[in-house]
Short mmCIF file of C-alpha atoms in Angstrom, two decimals:
data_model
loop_
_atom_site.label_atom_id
_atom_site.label_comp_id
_atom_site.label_asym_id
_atom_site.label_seq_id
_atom_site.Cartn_x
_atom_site.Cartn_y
_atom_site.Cartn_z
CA UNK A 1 -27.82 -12.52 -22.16
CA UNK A 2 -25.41 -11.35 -25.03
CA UNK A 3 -23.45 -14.17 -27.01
CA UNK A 4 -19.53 -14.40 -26.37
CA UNK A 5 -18.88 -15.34 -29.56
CA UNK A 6 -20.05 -12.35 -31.47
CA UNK A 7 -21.56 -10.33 -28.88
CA UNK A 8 -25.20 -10.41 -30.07
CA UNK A 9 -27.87 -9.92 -27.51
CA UNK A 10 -30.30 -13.48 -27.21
CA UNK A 11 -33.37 -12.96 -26.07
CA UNK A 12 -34.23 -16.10 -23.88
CA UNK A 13 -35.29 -18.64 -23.77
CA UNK A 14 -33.88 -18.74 -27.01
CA UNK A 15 -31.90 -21.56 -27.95
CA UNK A 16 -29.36 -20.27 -30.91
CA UNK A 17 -28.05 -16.40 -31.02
CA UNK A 18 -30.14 -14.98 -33.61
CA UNK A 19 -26.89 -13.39 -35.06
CA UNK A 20 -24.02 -16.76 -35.19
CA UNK A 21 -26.40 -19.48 -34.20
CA UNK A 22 -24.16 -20.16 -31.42
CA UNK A 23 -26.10 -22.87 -29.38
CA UNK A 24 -27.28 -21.21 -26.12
CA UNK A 25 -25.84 -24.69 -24.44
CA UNK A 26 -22.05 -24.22 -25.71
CA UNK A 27 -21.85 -20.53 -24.09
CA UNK A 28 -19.69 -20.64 -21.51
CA UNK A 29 -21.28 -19.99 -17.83
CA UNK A 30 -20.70 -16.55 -17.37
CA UNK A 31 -20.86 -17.23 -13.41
CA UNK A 32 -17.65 -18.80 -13.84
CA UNK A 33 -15.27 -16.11 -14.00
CA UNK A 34 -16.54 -14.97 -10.44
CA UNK A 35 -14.44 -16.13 -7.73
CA UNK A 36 -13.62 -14.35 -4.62
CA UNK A 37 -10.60 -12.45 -4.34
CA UNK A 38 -8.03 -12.78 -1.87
CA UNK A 39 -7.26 -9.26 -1.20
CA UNK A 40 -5.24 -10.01 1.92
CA UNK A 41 -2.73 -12.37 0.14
CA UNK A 42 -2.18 -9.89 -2.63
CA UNK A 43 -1.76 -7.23 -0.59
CA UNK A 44 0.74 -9.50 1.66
CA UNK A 45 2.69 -10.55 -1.43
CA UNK A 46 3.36 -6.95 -2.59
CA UNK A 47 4.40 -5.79 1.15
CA UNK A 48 6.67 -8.94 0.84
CA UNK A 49 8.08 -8.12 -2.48
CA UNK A 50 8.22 -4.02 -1.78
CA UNK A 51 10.41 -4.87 1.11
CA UNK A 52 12.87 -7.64 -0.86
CA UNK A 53 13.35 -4.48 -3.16
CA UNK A 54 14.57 -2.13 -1.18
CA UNK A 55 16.99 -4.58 1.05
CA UNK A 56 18.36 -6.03 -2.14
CA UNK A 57 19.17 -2.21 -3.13
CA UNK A 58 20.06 -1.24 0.52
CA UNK A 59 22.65 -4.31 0.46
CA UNK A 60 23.90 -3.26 -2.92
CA UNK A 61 24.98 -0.15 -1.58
CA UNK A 62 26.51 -0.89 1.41
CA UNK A 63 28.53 -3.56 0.23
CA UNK A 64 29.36 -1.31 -2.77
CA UNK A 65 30.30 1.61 -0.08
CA UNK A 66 32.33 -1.35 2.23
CA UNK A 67 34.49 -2.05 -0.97
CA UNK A 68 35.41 1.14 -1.36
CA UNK A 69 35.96 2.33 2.30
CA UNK A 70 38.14 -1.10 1.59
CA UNK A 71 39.89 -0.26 -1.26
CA UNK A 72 40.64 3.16 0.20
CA UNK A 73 41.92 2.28 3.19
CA UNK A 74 44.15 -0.17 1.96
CA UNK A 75 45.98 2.67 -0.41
CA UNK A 76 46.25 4.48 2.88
CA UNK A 77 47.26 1.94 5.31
CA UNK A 78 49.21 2.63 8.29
CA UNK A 79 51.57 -0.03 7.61
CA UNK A 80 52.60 1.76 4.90
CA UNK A 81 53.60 5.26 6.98
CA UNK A 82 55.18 2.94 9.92
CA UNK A 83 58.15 4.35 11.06
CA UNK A 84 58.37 6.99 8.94
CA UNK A 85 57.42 10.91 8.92
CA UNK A 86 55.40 13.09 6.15
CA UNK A 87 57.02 15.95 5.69
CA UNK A 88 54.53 16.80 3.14
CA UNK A 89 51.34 15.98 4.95
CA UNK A 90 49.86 19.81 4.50
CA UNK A 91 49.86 19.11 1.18
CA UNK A 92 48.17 15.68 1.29
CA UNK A 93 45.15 16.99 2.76
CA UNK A 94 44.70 19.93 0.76
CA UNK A 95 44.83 17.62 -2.00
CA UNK A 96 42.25 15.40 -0.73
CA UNK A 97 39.50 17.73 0.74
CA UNK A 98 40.11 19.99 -2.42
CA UNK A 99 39.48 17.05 -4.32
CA UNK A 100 36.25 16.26 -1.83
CA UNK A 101 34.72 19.46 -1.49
CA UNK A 102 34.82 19.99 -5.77
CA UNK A 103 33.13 16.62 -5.88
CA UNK A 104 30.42 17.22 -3.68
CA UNK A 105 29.93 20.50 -5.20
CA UNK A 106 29.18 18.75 -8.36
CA UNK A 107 26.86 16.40 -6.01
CA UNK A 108 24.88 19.36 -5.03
CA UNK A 109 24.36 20.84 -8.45
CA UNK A 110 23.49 17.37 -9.56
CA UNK A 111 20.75 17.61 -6.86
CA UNK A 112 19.32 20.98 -7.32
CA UNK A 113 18.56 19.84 -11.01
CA UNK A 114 16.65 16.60 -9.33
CA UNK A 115 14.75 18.71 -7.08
CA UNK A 116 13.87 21.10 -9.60
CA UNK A 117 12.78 18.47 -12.08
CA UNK A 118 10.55 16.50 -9.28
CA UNK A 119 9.18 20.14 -8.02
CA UNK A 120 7.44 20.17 -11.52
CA UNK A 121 6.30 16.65 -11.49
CA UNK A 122 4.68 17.18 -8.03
CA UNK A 123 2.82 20.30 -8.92
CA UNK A 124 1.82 18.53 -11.89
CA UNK A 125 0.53 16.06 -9.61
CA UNK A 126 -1.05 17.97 -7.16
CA UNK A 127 -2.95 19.91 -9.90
CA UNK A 128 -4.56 16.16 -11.05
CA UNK A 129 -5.53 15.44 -7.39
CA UNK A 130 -7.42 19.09 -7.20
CA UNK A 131 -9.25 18.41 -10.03
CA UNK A 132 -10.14 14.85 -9.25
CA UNK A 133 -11.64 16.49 -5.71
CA UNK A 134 -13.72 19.07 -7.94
CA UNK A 135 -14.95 16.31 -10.55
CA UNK A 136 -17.74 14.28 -8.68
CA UNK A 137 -19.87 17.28 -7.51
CA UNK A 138 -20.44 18.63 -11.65
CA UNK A 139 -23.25 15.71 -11.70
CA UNK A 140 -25.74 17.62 -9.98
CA UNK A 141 -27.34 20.33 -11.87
CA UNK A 142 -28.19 23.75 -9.83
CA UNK A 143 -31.36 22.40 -8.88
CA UNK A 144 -29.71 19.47 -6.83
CA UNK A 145 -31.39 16.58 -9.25
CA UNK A 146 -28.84 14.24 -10.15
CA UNK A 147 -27.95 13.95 -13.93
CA UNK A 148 -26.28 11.35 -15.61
CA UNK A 149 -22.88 12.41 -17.62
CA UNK A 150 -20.76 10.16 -19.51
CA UNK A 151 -18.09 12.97 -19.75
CA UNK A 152 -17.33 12.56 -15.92
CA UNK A 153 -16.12 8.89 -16.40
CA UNK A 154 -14.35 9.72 -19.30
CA UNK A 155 -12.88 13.29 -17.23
CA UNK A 156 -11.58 10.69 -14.27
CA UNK A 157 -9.83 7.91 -16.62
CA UNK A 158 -8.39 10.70 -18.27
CA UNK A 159 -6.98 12.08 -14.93
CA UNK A 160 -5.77 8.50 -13.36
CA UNK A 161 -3.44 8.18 -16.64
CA UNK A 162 -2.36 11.51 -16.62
CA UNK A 163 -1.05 11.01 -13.06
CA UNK A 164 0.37 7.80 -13.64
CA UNK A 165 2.05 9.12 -16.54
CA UNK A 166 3.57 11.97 -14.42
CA UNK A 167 4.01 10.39 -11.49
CA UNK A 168 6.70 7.30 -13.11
CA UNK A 169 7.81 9.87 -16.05
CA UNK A 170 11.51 10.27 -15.87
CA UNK A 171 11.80 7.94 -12.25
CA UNK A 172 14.49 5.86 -13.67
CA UNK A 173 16.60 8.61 -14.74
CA UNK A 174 16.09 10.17 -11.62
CA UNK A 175 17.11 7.36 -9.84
CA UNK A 176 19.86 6.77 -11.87
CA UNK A 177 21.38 10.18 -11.07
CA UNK A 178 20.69 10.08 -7.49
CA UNK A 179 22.32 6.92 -6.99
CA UNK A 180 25.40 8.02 -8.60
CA UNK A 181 25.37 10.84 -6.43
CA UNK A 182 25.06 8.52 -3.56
CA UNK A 183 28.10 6.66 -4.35
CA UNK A 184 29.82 9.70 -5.06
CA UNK A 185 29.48 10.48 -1.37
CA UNK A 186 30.59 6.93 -0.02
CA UNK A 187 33.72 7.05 -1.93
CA UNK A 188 34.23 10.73 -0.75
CA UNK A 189 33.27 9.74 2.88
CA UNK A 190 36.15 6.91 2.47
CA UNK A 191 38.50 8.70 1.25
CA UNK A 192 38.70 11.66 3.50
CA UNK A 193 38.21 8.47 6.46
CA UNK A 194 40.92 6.53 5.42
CA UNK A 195 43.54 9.29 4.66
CA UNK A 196 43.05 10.89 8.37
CA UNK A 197 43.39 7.69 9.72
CA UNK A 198 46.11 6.56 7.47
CA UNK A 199 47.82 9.27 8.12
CA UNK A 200 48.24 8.84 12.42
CA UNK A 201 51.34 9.20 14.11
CA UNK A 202 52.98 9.41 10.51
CA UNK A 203 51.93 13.70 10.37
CA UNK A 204 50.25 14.18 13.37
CA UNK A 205 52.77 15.19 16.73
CA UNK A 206 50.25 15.66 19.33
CA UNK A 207 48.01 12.46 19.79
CA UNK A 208 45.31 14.46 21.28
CA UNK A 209 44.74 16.19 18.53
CA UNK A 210 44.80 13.70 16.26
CA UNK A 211 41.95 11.79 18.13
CA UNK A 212 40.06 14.92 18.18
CA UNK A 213 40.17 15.60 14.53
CA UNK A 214 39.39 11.90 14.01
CA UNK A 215 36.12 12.05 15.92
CA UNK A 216 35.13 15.30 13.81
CA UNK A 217 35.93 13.63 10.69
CA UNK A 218 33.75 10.72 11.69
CA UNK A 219 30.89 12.68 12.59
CA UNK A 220 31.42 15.03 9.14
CA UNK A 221 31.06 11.46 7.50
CA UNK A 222 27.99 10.51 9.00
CA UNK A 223 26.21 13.53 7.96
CA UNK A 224 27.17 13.44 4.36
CA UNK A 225 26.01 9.74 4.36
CA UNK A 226 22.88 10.91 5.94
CA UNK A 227 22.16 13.83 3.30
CA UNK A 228 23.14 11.15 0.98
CA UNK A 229 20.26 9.10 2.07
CA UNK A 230 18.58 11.98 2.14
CA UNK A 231 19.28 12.51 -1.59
CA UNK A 232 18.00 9.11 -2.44
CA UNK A 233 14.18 9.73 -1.62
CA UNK A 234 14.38 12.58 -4.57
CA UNK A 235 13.42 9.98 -6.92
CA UNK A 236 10.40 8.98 -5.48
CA UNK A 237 8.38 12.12 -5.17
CA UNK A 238 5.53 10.38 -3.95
CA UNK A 239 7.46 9.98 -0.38
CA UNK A 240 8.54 13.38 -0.44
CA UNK A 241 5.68 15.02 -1.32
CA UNK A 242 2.88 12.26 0.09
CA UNK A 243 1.16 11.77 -2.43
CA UNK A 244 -1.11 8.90 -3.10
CA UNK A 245 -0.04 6.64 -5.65
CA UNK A 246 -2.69 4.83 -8.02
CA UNK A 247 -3.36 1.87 -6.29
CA UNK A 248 -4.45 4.43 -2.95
CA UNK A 249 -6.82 6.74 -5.91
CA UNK A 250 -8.92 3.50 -6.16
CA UNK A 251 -8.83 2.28 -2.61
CA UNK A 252 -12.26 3.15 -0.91
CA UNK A 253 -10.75 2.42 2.31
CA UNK A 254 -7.94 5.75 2.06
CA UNK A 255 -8.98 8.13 3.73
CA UNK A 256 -5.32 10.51 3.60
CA UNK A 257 -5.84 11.08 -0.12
CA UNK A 258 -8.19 13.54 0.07
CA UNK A 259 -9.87 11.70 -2.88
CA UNK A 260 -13.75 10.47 -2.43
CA UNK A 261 -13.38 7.01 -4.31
CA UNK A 262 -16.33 5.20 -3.20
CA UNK A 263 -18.16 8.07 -4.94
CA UNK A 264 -16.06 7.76 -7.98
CA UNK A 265 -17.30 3.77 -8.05
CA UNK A 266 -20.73 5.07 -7.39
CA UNK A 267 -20.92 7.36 -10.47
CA UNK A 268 -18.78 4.89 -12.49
CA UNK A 269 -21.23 1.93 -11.38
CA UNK A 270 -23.69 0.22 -13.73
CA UNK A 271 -26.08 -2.31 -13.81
CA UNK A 272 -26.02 -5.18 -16.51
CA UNK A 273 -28.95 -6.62 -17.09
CA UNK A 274 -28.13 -10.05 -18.06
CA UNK A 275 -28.41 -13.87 -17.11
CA UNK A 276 -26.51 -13.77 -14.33
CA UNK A 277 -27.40 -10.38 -13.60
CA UNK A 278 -24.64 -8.34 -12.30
CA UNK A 279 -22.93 -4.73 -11.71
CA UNK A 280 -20.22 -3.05 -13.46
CA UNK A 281 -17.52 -0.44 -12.01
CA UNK A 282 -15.56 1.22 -15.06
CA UNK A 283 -12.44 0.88 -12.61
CA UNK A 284 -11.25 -2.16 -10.09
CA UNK A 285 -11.88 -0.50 -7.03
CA UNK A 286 -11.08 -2.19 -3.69
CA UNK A 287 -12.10 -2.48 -0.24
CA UNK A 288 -16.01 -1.66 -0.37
CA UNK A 289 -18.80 -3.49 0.26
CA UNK A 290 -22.23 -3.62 -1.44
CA UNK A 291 -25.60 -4.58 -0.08
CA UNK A 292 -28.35 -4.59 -2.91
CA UNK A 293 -31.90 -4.01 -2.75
CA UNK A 294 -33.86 -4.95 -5.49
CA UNK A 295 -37.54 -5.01 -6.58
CA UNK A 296 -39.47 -5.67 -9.89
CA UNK A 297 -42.52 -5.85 -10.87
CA UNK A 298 -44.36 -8.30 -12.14
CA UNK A 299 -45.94 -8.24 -15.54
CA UNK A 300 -49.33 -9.97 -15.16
CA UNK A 301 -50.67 -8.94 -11.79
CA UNK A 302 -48.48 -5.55 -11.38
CA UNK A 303 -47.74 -6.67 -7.64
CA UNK A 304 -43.77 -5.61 -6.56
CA UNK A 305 -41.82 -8.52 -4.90
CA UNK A 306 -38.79 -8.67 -3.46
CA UNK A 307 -35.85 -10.45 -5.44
CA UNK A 308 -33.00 -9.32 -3.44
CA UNK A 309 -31.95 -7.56 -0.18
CA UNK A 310 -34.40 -5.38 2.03
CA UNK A 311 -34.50 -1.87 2.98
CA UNK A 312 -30.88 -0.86 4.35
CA UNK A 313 -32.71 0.74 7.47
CA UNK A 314 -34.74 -2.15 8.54
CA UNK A 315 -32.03 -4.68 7.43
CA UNK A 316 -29.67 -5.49 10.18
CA UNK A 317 -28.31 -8.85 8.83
CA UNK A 318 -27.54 -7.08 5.49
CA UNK A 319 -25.45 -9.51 3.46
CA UNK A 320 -22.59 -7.61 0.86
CA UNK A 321 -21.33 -9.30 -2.61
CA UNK A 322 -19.28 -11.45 -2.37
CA UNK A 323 -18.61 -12.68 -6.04
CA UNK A 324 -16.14 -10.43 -8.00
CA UNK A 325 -14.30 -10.31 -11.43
CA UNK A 326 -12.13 -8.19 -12.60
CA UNK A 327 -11.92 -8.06 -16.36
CA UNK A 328 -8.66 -7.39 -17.40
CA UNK A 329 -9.85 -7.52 -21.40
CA UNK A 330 -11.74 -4.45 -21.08
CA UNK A 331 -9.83 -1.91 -18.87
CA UNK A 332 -9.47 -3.76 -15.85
CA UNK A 333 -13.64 -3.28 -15.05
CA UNK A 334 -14.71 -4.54 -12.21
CA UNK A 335 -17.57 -6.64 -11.88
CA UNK A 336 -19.93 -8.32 -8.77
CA UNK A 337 -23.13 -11.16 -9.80
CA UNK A 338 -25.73 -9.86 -8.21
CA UNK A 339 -28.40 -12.56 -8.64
CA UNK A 340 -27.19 -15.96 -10.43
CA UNK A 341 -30.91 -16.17 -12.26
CA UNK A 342 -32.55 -13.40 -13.99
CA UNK A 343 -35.79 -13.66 -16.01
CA UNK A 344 -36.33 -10.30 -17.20
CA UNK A 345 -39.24 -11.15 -19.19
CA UNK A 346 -41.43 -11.35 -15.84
CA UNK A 347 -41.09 -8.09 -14.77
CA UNK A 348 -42.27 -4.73 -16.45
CA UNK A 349 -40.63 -2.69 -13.80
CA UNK A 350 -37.41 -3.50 -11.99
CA UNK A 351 -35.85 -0.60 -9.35
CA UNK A 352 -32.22 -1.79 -8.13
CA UNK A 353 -31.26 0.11 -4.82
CA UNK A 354 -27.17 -0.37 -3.70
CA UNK A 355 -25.21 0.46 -0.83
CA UNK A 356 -21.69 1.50 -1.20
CA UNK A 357 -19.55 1.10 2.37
CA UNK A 358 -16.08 2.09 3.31
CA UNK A 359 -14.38 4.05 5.66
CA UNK A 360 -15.04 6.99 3.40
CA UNK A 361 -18.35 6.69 4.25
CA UNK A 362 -21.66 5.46 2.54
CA UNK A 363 -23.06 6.25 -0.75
CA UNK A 364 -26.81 4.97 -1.67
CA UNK A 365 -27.16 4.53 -5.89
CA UNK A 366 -30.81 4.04 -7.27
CA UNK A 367 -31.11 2.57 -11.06
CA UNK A 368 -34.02 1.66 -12.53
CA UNK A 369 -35.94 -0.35 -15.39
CA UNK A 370 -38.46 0.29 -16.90
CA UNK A 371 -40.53 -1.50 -20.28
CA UNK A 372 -41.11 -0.15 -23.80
CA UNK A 373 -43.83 0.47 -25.79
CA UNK A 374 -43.91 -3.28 -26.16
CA UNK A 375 -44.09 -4.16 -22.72
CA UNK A 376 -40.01 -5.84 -22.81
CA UNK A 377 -38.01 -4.83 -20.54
CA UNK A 378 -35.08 -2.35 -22.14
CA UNK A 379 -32.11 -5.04 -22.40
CA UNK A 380 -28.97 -2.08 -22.38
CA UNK A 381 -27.11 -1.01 -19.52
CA UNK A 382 -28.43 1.06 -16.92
CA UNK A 383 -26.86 3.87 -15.80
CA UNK A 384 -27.45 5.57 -11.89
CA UNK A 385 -30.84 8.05 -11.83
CA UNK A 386 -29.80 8.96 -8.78
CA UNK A 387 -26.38 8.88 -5.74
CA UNK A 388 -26.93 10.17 -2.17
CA UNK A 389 -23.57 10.54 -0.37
CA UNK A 390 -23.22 10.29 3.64
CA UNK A 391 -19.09 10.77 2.96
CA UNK A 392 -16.67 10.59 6.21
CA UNK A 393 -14.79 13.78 4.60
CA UNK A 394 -18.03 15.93 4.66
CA UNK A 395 -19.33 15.04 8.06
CA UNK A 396 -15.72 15.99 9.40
CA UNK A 397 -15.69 19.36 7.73
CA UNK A 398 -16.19 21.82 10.33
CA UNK A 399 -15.65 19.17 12.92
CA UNK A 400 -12.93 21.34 14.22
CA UNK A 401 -14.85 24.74 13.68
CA UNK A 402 -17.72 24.50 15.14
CA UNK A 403 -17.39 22.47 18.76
CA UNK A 404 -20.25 20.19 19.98
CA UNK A 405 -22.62 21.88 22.21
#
């Protein structure tokens, strides 16, 4: 186990850390900080909150837009006109929709430099998600052996912060912009509503053309109000251009990103051997289950038992981890304790066999330990020797190519 004080390794059954002499007894249990997740009432409280947001901004606006429709209306009432006869009314409305139709000019140039600014954020993004699809397959070598490389953990981080970086860069601007557009079209909408209406009897001779033009003013209203909401999804180019946000990259259980994460977590995945001994994911992915499979060696009689699990064949009452951690202190890693007790000094071989499930499919990760020249067990982490993928996306390939026979 390694000391949490300075981070020395001690070799048990030691009782001090060779490096502080820390008393073994005053570590804190490591087993402690695994506790099982509830995923469901996490993922309920940000449905719960999501949804608060965006009626608290949907009121805002509509009571904003009711103000003005208000306001506008009462400048224009009919009381005011009652009895008496425009004899300027041409003129009225030429002032108004001139007014209305410069506005929402300015609206619409507003908007093409929105669209043209979220047009480079989204190819931006789509180039991140291409690579991302590319990355997994460069750990095989052209032979088809599976090879280690640090480079491709270090070649996915760098991609996830890249596309969170583009995909929030410039959002509040954005949003800022398109909102003010979006008032500028309820005030627009109320004015031109309110001046028709206001103007009634008051300009208009023939009452069955004034209800006609009335009904085609409403109805030009509602479609500017519906571009308008149209305009407000220009800020989020994740809705307009579906992409997967971050949370979906590391969600084993998406299967409309395109993305295989479970085999990101399987080439991200090490094993820790310490007391607990327990697995390490370099990012917190959710929604898969593991099954282990492990066998060592003993070091007297050379005889392999089993510690853990069973062949995933012959297993049919295969039993997942259960006990996670995600430590937020080192990059949000996520973590699952294998086996509370592990005495590595028994063993002169150890092979650890794991079984990654989602609905992307199944990926199978062998690691394996082996002793020194001194017969001790090497004490560092273990890294995969080897990843076979069964993926959902693979099997489907041709699925609509080639028909069944």
């Amino acid at each position: 186990m390694y000391c949490k004080h300075c981070g020395g390794f001690i070799q048990l059954p030691a009782d001090h850390c060779p490096k502080c002499g820390i008393a073994v007894s005053s570590q804190p249990d490591p087993r402690s900080k695994f506790v099982e997740e509830d995923t469901a009432a996490v993922n309920r409280s940000r449905w719960w909150k999501h949804w608060l947001r965006q009626a608290s901004v949907g009121a805002l606006i509509a009571g904003f837009g009711v103000l003005i429709w208000l306001l506008t209306y009462w400048l224009m009432d009919t009381r005011m006109l009652k009895g008496k006869t425009l004899e300027r009314g041409d003129d009225i409305l030429s002032i108004v929709f001139n007014i209305s139709s410069s506005t929402l000019t300015l609206v619409g140039l507003v908007t093409i430099f929105v669209s043209i600014n979220g047009q480079h954020r989204i190819q931006r993004c789509r180039e991140i998600l291409w690579e991302l699809m590319e990355l997994p397959y460069q750990c095989w070598n052209d032979r088809g052996k599976f090879e280690y490389k640090f480079t491709l953990e270090q070649g996915i981080r760098q991609r996830f912060l890249a596309y969170k970086e583009v995909m929030h860069s410039g959002r509040t601007f954005n949003y800022v912009i398109v909102m003010f557009a979006f008032v500028i079209i309820i005030i627009v909408s109320s004015m031109i509503t309110a001046t028709v209406s206001g103007m009634g009897s008051a300009y208009f001779t023939n009452m069955n053309e004034a209800t006609f033009i009335k009904h085609t003013v409403r109805l030009g209203v509602v479609m500017m109000l519906a571009f308008g909401l149209l305009i407000l999804s220009l800020s989020r180019i994740s809705l307009i251009a579906s992409l997967p946000s971050l949370r979906n990259l590391i969600d084993t259980n998406a299967t409309k990103t395109g993305l295989s994460s479970i085999l990101f977590a399987a080439i991200t995945m090490r094993v820790i051997p310490t007391n607990p001994l327990v697995i390490r994911f370099a990012f917190p992915f959710r929604n898969m289950k593991i099954c282990p499979w492990i066998v060592g060696t003993l070091r007297e009689t050379g005889e392999e038992v089993l510690l853990l699990g069973g062949p995933f064949e012959t297993d049919p009452n295969k039993t997942p981890l259960r006990l996670a951690h995600i430590d937020h202190d080192r990059a949000h890693r996520l973590q699952y304790m294998v086996m509370p007790e592990f005495d590595v000094s028994l063993y002169s071989k150890v092979k650890y066999h794991f079984e990654l499930q989602s609905k992307q499919g199944t990926v199978y990760v062998r690691f394996e330990q082996t002793a020194d020249e001194s017969g001790v067990l090497n004490q560092d982490w273990i890294h995969p020797i080897g990843i076979g993928p069964k993926l959902a996306i693979e099997s489907q390939l041709f699925e609509n190519v080639i028909p069944r026979s």
